[in-house]
CSV table of C-alpha atoms in Angstrom, one decimal:
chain,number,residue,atom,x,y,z
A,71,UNK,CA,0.0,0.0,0.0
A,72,UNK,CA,0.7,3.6,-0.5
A,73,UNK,CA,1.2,6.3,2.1
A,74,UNK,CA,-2.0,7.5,0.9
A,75,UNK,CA,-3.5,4.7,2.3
A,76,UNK,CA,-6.4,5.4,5.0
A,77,UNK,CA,-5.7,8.9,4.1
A,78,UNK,CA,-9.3,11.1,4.0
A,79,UNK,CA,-8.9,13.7,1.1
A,80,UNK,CA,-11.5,15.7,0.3
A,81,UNK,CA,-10.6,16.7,-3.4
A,82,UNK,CA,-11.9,20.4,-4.4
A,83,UNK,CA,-12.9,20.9,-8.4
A,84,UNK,CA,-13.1,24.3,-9.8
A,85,UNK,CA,-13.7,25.7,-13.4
A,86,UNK,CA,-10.9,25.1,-15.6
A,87,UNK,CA,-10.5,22.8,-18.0
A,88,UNK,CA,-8.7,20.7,-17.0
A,89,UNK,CA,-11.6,19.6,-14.7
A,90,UNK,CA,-12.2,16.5,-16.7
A,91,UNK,CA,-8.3,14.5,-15.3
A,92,UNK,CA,-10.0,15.2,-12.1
A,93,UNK,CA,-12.3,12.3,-12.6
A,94,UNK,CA,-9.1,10.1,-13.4
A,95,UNK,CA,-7.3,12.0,-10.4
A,96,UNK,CA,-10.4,10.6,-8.1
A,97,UNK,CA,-10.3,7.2,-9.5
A,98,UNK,CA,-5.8,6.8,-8.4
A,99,UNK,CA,-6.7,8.5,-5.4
A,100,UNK,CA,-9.4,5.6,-4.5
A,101,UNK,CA,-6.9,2.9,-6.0
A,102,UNK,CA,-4.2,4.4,-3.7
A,103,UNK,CA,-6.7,3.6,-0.8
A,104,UNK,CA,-7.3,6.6,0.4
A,105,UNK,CA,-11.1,7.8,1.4
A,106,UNK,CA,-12.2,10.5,-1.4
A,107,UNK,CA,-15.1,13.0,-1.2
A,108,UNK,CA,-15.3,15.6,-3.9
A,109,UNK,CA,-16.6,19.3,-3.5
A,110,UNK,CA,-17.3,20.9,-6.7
A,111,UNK,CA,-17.4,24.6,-6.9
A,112,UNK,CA,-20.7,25.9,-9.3
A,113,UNK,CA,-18.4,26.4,-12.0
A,114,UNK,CA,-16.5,23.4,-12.3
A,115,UNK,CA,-19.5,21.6,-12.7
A,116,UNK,CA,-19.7,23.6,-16.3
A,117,UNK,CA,-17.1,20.7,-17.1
A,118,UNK,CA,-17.4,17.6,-16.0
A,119,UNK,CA,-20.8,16.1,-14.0
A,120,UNK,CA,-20.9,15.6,-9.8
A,121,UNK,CA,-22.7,12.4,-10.9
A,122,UNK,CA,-19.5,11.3,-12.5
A,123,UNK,CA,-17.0,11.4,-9.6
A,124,UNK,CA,-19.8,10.1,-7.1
A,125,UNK,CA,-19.8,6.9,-9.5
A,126,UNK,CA,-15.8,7.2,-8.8
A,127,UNK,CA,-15.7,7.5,-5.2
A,128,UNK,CA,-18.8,5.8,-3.9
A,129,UNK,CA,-19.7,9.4,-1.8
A,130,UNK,CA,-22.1,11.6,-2.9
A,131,UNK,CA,-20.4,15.1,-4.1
A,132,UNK,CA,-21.3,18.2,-2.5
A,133,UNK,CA,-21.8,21.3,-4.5
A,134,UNK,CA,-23.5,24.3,-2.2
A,135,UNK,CA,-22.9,26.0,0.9
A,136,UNK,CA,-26.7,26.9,1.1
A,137,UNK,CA,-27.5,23.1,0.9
A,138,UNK,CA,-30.9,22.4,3.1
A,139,UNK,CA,-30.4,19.1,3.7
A,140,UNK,CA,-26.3,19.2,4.2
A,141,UNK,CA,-26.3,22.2,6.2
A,142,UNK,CA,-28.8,21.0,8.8
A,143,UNK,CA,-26.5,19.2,10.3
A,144,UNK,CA,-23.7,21.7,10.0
A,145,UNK,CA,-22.0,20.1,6.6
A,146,UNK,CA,-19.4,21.9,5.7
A,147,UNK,CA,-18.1,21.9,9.6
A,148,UNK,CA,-18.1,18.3,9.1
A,149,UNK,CA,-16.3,18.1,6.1
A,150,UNK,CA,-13.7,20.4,7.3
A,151,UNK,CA,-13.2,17.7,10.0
A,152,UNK,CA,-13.3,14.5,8.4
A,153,UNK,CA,-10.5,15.8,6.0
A,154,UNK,CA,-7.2,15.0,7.0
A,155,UNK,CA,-6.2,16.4,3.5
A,156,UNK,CA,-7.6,18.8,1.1
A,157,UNK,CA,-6.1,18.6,-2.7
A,158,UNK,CA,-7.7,21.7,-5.0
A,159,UNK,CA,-7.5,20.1,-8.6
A,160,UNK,CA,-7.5,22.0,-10.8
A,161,UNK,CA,-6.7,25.4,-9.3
A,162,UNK,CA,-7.5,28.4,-11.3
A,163,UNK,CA,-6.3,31.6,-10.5
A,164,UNK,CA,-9.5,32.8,-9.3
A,165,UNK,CA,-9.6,30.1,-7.0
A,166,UNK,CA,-6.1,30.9,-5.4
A,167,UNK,CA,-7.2,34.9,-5.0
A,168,UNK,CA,-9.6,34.0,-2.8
A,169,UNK,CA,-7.9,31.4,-0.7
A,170,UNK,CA,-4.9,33.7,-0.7
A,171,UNK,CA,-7.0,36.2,0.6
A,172,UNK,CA,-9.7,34.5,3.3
A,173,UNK,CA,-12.5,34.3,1.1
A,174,UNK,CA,-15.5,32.8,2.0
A,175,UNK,CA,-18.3,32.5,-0.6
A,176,UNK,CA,-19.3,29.4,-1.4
A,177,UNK,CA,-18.7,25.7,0.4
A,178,UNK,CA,-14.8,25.3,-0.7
A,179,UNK,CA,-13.4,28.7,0.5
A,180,UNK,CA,-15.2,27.7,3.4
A,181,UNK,CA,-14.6,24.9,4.5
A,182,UNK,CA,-10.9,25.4,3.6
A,183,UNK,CA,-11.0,28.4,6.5
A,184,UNK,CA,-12.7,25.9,8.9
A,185,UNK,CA,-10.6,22.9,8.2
A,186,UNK,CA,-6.8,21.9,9.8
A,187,UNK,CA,-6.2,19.8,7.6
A,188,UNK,CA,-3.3,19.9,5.2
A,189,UNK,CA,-3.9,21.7,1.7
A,190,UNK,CA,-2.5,20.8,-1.7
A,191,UNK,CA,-3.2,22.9,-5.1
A,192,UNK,CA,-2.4,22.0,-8.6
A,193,UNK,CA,-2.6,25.1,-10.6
A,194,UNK,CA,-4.4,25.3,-13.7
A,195,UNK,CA,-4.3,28.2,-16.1
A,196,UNK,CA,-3.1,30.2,-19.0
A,197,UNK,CA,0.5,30.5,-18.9
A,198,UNK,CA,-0.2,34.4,-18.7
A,199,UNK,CA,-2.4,34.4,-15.9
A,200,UNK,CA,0.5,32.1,-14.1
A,201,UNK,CA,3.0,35.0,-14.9
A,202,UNK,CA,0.3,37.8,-13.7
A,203,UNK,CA,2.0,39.2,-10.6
A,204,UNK,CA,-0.6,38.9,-8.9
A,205,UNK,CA,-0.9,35.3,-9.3
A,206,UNK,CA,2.5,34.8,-8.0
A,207,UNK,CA,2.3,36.8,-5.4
A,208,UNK,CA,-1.1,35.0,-4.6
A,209,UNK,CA,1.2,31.6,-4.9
A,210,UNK,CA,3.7,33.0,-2.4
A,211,UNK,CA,1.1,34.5,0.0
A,212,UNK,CA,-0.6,30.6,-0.2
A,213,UNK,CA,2.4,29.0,0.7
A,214,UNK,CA,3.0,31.5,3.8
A,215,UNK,CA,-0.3,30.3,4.9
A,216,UNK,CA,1.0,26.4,4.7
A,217,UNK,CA,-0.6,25.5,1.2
A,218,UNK,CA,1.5,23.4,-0.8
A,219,UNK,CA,1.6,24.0,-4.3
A,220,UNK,CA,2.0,20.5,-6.8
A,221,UNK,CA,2.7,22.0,-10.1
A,222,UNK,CA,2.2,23.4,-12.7
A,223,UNK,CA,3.4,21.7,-15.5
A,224,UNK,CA,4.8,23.3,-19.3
A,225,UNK,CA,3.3,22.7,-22.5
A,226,UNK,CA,0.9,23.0,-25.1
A,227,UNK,CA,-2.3,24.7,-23.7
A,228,UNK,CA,-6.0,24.7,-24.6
A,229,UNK,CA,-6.1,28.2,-25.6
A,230,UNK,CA,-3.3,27.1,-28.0
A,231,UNK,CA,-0.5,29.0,-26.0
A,232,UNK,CA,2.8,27.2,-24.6
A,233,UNK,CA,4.3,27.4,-21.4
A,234,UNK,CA,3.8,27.4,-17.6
A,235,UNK,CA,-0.1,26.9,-16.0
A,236,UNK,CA,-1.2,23.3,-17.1
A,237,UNK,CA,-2.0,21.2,-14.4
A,238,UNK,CA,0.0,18.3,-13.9
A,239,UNK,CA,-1.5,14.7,-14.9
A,240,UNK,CA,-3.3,13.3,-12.3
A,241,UNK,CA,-0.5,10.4,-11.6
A,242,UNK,CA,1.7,13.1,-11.4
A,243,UNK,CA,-0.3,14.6,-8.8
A,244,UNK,CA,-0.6,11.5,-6.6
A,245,UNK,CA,3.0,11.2,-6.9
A,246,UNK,CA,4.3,14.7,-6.0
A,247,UNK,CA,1.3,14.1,-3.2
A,248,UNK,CA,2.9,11.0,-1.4
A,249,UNK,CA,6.9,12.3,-2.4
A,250,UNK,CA,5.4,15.8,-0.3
A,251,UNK,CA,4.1,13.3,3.1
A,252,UNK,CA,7.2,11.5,2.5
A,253,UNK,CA,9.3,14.4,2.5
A,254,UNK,CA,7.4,16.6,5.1
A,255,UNK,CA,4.9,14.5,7.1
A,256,UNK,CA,4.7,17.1,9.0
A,257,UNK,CA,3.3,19.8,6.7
A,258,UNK,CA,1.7,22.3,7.9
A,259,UNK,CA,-2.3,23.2,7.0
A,260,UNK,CA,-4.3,25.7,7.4
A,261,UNK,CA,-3.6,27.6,11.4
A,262,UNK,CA,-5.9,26.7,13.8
A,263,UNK,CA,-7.9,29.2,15.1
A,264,UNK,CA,-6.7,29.3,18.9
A,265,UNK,CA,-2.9,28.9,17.5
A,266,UNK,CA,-1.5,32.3,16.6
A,267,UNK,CA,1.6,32.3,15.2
A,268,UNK,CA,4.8,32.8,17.0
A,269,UNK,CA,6.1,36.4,17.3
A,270,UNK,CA,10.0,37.1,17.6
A,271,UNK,CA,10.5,40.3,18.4
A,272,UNK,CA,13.9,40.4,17.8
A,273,UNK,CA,13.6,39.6,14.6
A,274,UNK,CA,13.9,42.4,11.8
A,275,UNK,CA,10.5,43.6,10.6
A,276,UNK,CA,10.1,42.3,7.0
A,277,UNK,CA,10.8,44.1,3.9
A,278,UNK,CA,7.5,45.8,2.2
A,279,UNK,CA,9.2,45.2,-1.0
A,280,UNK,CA,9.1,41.3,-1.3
A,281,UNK,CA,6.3,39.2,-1.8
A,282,UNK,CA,4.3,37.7,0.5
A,283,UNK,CA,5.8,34.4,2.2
A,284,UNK,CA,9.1,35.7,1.4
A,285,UNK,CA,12.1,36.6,2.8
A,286,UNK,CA,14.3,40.0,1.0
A,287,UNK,CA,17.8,38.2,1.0
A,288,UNK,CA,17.8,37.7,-2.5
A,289,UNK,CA,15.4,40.4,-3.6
A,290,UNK,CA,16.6,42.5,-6.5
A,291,UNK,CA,18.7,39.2,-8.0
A,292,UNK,CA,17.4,37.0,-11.1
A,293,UNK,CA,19.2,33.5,-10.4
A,294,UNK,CA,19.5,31.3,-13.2
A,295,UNK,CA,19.6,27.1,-12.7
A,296,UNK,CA,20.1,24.1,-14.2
A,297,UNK,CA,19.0,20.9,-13.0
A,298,UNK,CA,18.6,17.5,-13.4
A,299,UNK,CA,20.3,15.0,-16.2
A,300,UNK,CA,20.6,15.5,-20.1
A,301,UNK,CA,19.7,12.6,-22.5
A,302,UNK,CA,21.9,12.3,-25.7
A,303,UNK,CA,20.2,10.2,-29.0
A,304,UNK,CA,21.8,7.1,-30.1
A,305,UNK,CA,19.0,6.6,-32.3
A,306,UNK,CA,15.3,7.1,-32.6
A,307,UNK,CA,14.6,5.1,-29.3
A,308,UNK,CA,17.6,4.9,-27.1
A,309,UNK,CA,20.1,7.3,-25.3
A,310,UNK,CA,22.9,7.9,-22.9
A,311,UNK,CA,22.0,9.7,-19.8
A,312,UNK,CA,23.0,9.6,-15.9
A,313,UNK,CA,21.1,8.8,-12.6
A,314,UNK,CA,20.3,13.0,-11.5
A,315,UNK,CA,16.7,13.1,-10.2
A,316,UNK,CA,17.1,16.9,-10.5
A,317,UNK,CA,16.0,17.4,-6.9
A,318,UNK,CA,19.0,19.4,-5.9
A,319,UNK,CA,18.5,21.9,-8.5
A,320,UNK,CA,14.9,22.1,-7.7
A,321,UNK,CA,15.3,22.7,-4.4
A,322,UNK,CA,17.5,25.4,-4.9
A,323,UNK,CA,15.3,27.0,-7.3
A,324,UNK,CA,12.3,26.5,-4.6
A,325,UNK,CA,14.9,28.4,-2.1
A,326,UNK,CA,15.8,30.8,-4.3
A,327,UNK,CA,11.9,32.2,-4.6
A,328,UNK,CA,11.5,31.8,-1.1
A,329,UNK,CA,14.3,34.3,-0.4
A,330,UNK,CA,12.6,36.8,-2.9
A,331,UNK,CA,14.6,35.6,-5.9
A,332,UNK,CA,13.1,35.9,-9.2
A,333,UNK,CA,14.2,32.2,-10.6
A,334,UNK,CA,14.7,30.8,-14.0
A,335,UNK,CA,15.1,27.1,-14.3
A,336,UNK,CA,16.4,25.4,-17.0
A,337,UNK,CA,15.7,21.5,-16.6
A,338,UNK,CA,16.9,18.5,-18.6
A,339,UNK,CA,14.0,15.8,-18.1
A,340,UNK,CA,12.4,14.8,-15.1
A,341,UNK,CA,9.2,13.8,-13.3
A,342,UNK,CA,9.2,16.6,-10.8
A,343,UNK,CA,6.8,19.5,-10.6
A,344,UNK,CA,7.7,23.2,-11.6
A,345,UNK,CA,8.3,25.2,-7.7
A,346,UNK,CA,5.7,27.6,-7.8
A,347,UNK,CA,7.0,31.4,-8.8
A,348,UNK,CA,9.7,29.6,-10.7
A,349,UNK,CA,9.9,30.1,-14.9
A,350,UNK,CA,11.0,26.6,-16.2
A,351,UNK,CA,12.5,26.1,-19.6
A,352,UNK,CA,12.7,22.0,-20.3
A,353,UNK,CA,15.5,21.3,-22.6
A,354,UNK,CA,16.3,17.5,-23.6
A,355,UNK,CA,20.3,17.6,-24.5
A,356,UNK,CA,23.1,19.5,-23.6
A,357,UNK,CA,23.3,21.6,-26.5
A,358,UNK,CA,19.3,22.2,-26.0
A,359,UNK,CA,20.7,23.4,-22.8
A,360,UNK,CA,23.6,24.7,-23.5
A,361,UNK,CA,20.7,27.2,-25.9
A,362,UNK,CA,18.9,28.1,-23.3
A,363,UNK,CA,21.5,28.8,-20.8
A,364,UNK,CA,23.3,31.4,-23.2
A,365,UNK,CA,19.8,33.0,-23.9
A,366,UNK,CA,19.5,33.4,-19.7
A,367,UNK,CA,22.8,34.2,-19.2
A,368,UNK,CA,22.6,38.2,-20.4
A,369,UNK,CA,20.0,38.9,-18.4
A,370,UNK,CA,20.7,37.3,-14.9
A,371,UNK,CA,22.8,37.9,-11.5
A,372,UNK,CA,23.9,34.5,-10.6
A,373,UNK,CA,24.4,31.4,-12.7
A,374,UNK,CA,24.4,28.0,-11.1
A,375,UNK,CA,24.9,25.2,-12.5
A,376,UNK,CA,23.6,21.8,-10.8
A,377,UNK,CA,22.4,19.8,-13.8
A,378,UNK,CA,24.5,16.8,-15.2
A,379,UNK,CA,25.6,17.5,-18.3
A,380,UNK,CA,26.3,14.5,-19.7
A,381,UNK,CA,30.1,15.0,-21.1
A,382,UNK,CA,30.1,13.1,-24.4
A,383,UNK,CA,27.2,12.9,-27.2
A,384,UNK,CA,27.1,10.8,-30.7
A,385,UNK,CA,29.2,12.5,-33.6
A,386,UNK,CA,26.2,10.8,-35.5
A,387,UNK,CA,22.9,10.1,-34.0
A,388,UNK,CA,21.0,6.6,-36.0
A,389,UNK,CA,18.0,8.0,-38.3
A,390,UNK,CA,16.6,4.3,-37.4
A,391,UNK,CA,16.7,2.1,-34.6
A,392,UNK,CA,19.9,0.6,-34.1
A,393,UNK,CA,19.8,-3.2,-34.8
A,394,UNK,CA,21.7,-6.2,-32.8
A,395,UNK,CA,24.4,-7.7,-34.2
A,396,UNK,CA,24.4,-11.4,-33.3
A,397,UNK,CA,27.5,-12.3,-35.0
A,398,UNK,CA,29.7,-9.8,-33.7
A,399,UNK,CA,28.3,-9.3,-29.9
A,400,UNK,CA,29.9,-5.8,-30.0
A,401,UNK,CA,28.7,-2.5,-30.6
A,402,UNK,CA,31.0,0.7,-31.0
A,403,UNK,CA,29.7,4.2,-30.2
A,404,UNK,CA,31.7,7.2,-31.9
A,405,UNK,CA,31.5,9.7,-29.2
A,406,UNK,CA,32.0,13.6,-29.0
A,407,UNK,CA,32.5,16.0,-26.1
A,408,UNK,CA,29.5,18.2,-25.5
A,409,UNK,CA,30.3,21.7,-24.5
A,410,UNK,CA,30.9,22.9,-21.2
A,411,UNK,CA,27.7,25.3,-20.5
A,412,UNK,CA,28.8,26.7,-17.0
A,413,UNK,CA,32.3,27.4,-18.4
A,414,UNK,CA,30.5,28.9,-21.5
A,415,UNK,CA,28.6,31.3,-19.1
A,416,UNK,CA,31.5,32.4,-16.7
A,417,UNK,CA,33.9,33.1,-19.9
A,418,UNK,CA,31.6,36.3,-21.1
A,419,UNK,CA,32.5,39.3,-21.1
A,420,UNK,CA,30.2,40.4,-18.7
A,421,UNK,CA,29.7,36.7,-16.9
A,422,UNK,CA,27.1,36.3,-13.8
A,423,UNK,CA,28.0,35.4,-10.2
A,424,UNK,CA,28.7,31.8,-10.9
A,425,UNK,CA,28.4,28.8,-9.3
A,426,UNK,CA,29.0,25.4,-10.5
A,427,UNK,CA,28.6,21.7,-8.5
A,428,UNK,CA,31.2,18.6,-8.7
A,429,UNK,CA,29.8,15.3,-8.0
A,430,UNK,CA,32.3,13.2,-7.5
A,431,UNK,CA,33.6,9.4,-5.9
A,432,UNK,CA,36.9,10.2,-4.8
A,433,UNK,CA,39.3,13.3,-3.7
A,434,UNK,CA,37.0,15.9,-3.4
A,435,UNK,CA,38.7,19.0,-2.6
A,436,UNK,CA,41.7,18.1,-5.8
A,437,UNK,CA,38.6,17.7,-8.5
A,438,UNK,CA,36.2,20.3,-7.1
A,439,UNK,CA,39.3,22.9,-7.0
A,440,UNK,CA,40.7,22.0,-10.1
A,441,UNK,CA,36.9,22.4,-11.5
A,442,UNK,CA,36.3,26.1,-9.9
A,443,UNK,CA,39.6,27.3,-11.2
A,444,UNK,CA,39.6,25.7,-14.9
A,445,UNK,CA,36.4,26.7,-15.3
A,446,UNK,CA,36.6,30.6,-14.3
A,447,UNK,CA,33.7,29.8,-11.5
A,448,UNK,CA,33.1,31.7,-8.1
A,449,UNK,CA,32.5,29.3,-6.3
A,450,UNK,CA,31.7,25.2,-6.4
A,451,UNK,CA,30.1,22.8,-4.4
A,452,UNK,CA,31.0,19.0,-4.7
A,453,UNK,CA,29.6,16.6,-2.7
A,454,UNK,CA,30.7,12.7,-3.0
A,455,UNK,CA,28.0,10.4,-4.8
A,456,UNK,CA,29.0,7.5,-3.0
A,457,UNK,CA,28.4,8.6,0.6
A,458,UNK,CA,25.4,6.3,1.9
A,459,UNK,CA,22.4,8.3,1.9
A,460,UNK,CA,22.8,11.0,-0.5
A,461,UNK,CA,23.8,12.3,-3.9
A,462,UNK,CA,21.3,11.0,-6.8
A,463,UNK,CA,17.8,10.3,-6.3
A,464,UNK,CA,18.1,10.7,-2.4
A,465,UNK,CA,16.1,13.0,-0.5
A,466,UNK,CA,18.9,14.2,1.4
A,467,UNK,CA,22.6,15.7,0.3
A,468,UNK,CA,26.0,17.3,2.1
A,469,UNK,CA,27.9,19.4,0.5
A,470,UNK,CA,31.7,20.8,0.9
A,471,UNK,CA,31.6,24.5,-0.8
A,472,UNK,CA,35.3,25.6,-2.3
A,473,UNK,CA,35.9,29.1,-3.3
A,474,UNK,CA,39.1,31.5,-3.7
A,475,UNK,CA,40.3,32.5,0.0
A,476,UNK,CA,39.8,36.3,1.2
A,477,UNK,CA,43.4,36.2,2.2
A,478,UNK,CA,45.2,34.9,-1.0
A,479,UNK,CA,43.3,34.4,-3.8
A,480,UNK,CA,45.8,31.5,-5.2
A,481,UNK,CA,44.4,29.3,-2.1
A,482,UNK,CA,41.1,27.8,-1.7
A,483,UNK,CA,38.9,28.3,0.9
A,484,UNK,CA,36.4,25.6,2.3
A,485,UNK,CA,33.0,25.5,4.5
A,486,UNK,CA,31.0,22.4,5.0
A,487,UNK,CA,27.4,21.8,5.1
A,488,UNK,CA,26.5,18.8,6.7
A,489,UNK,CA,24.0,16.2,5.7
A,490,UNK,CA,20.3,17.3,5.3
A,491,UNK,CA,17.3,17.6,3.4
A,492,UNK,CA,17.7,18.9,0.2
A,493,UNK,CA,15.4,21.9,0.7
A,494,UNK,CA,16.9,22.9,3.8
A,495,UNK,CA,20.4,22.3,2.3
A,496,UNK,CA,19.5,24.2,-0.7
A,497,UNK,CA,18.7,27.4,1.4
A,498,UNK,CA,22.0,27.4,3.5
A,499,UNK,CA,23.6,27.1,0.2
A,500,UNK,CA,21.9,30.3,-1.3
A,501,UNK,CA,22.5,32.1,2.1
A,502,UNK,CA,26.3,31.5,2.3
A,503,UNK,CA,26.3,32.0,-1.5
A,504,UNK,CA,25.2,35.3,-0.9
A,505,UNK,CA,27.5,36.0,1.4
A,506,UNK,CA,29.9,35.4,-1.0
A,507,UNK,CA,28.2,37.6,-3.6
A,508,UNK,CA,28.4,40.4,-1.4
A,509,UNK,CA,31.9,40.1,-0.9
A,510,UNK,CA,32.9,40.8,-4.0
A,511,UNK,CA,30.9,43.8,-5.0
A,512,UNK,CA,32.0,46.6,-5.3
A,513,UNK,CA,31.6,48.8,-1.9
């Protein structure tokens, strides 16, 4: 079984439309084994029927605020309580105004206000309306309240446009779902009512500047990423590629808005959702991203580059499908050396703050220094891929951070960040990188 097994999730539908994978979002949700009850808003049901998803989850679906019958016994109270999760799916701008802002007009806004339970959201939109400001500072302002955001995805759109705002497919969603519990089983809901939060009063008052949710470290700054692995043809149906899960470079990205950063990710392939706030550019090679990153490049502060590049492509990528040789038992690849994109970056003539990562199996500090000065970079972290616990795939990493020493610029200097989450080690990353940043600028 799943960890979304037992689980009661009420699943919200609103009027986008991409409100017919909810009915196929219901239906993994049940086959996960968790308890689903569905609350449509008026306009979601525009799209797809409340009779469909009650045949999906066995419960009838609940549609008004102002129900008779429901509200005699207090309904939406009681739905508020029996869910120990609430996932929003689709989520249209409109929806995430008013939950960013306490509204209450019809049963979902409502009962979201009266529930603890933990709340999910998968965005749903035109890519413009994801880009509004105002939808991302209604995104950040969501996630200061303890919503967590699953999606969106990139692509071709209804309306015919391309980019950020589709929802994610519904197994998509259950994934990011149950890798979010895994991740953070504690995350936080909505506050209950009698639990104020905490008030330092030593700490600075906040910057009326940044968005909502928000802290100003990074404010001003347009921090470019790459993340995740790149895959290199062989032929029509296979390719050479490494084990990156991308996670580090996501994280950092995720960090990198929530310290007021405006973020531009460029990501090879991989089945993780887009951090909300975050632009995303998907690439598929390393000269597709080696493209991309010199289009960023011009226009942004820092440069860092966590994806795996993979080092070697085909001189001549197969128009057909390779065949097997039987008599020979032996196949010979003639390989190339791609390009070295964070090299690429730091050598213009007006590069970005640049940071580059080393993942490496053995003598760290010779490889990672050799790395930061034969590339140009400001600064590199290298971490060893064959520590227990860490590197690809895992949730958690440790990194060793190199960069020229103060004192004399021909040695390196070192600082070590021990094991930990990935999110949490992506944000003491960005904070000592900007320390670094800041110490060579110009006073």
């Amino acid at each position: 079984m799943t960890r979304l097994a037992g689980r009661r999730i009420l699943l919200g539908i609103t009027a986008g439309i991409a409100a017919y994978k909810s009915a196929v979002l219901a239906r993994l949700l049940k086959k996960a084994g968790a308890e689903v009850r569905v609350v449509m808003t008026e306009g979601a049901q525009a799209f797809i029927t409340p009779l469909t998803l009650q045949a999906l989850t066995g419960e009838a679906v609940r549609t008004s605020l102002l129900d008779p019958a429901a509200e005699a016994g207090m309904g939406h109270i009681e739905l508020a309580k029996w869910a120990e999760h609430i996932l929003i799916a689709p989520a249209t701008a409109d929806i995430m105004a008013r939950l960013a802002h306490g509204h209450a007009d019809d049963l979902l806004t409502t009962l979201c206000l009266a529930t603890e339970a933990r709340c999910h959201y998968a965005p749903a939109m035109n890519q413009a309306m994801w880009h509004h400001p105002a939808t991302r500072a209604n995104s950040q302002r969501l996630a200061s309240l303890g919503w967590h955001a699953i999606g969106p995805d990139s692509g071709d759109q209804a309306c015919g446009d391309v980019g950020s705002g589709r929802m994610l497919e519904p197994e998509r969603i259950v994934a990011e779902l149950e890798q979010a519990l895994d991740a953070s089983p504690d995350l936080p809901g909505a506050l209950p009512v009698d639990a104020p939060p905490a008030h330092d009063d030593t700490a600075p008052a906040p910057d009326p500047q940044a968005a909502p949710g928000t802290s100003a470290l990074l404010s001003g700054l347009h921090v470019a990423i790459t993340a995740g692995p790149t895959r290199e043809a062989i032929d029509p149906v296979r390719y050479l590629s490494n084990h990156s899960s991308g996670r580090m470079g996501f994280a950092l990205a995720e960090a990198a808005v929530a310290l007021g950063a405006r973020v531009t990710l460029i990501s090879g392939p991989v089945s993780l959702a887009t951090p909300v706030g975050v632009e995303r550019i998907d690439v598929i090679s390393a000269l597709d991203m080696l493209a991309a990153a010199e289009r960023v490049a011009p226009h942004c502060d820092w440069f860092i580059g966590c994806a795996a590049v993979a080092d070697y492509r085909l001189a001549r990528i197969s128009d057909h499908k390779l065949k097997k040789q039987s008599d020979h038992g032996e196949l010979t690849l003639n390989l190339i050396e791609n390009p070295d994109i964070i090299a690429t970056v730091a050598a213009r003539r007006s590069p970005p703050w640049t940071l580059g990562f080393a993942a490496e199996t053995r003598e760290l500090a010779q490889y990672a220094g050799d790395k930061l000065r034969r590339k140009g970079l400001d600064m590199i972290a290298a971490n060893d891929v064959t520590a227990p616990g860490v590197g690809f795939g895992a949730e958690d990493n440790a990194l060793t951070l190199y960069h020229r020493s103060d004192a004399d610029p021909e040695q390196l200097a070192s600082h070590v960040l021990p094991t930990r989450h990935k999110r949490a080690l992506a944000e003491a990353l960005l904070r000592y990188a900007h320390d670094r940043y800041r110490a060579r600028q110009p006073r």
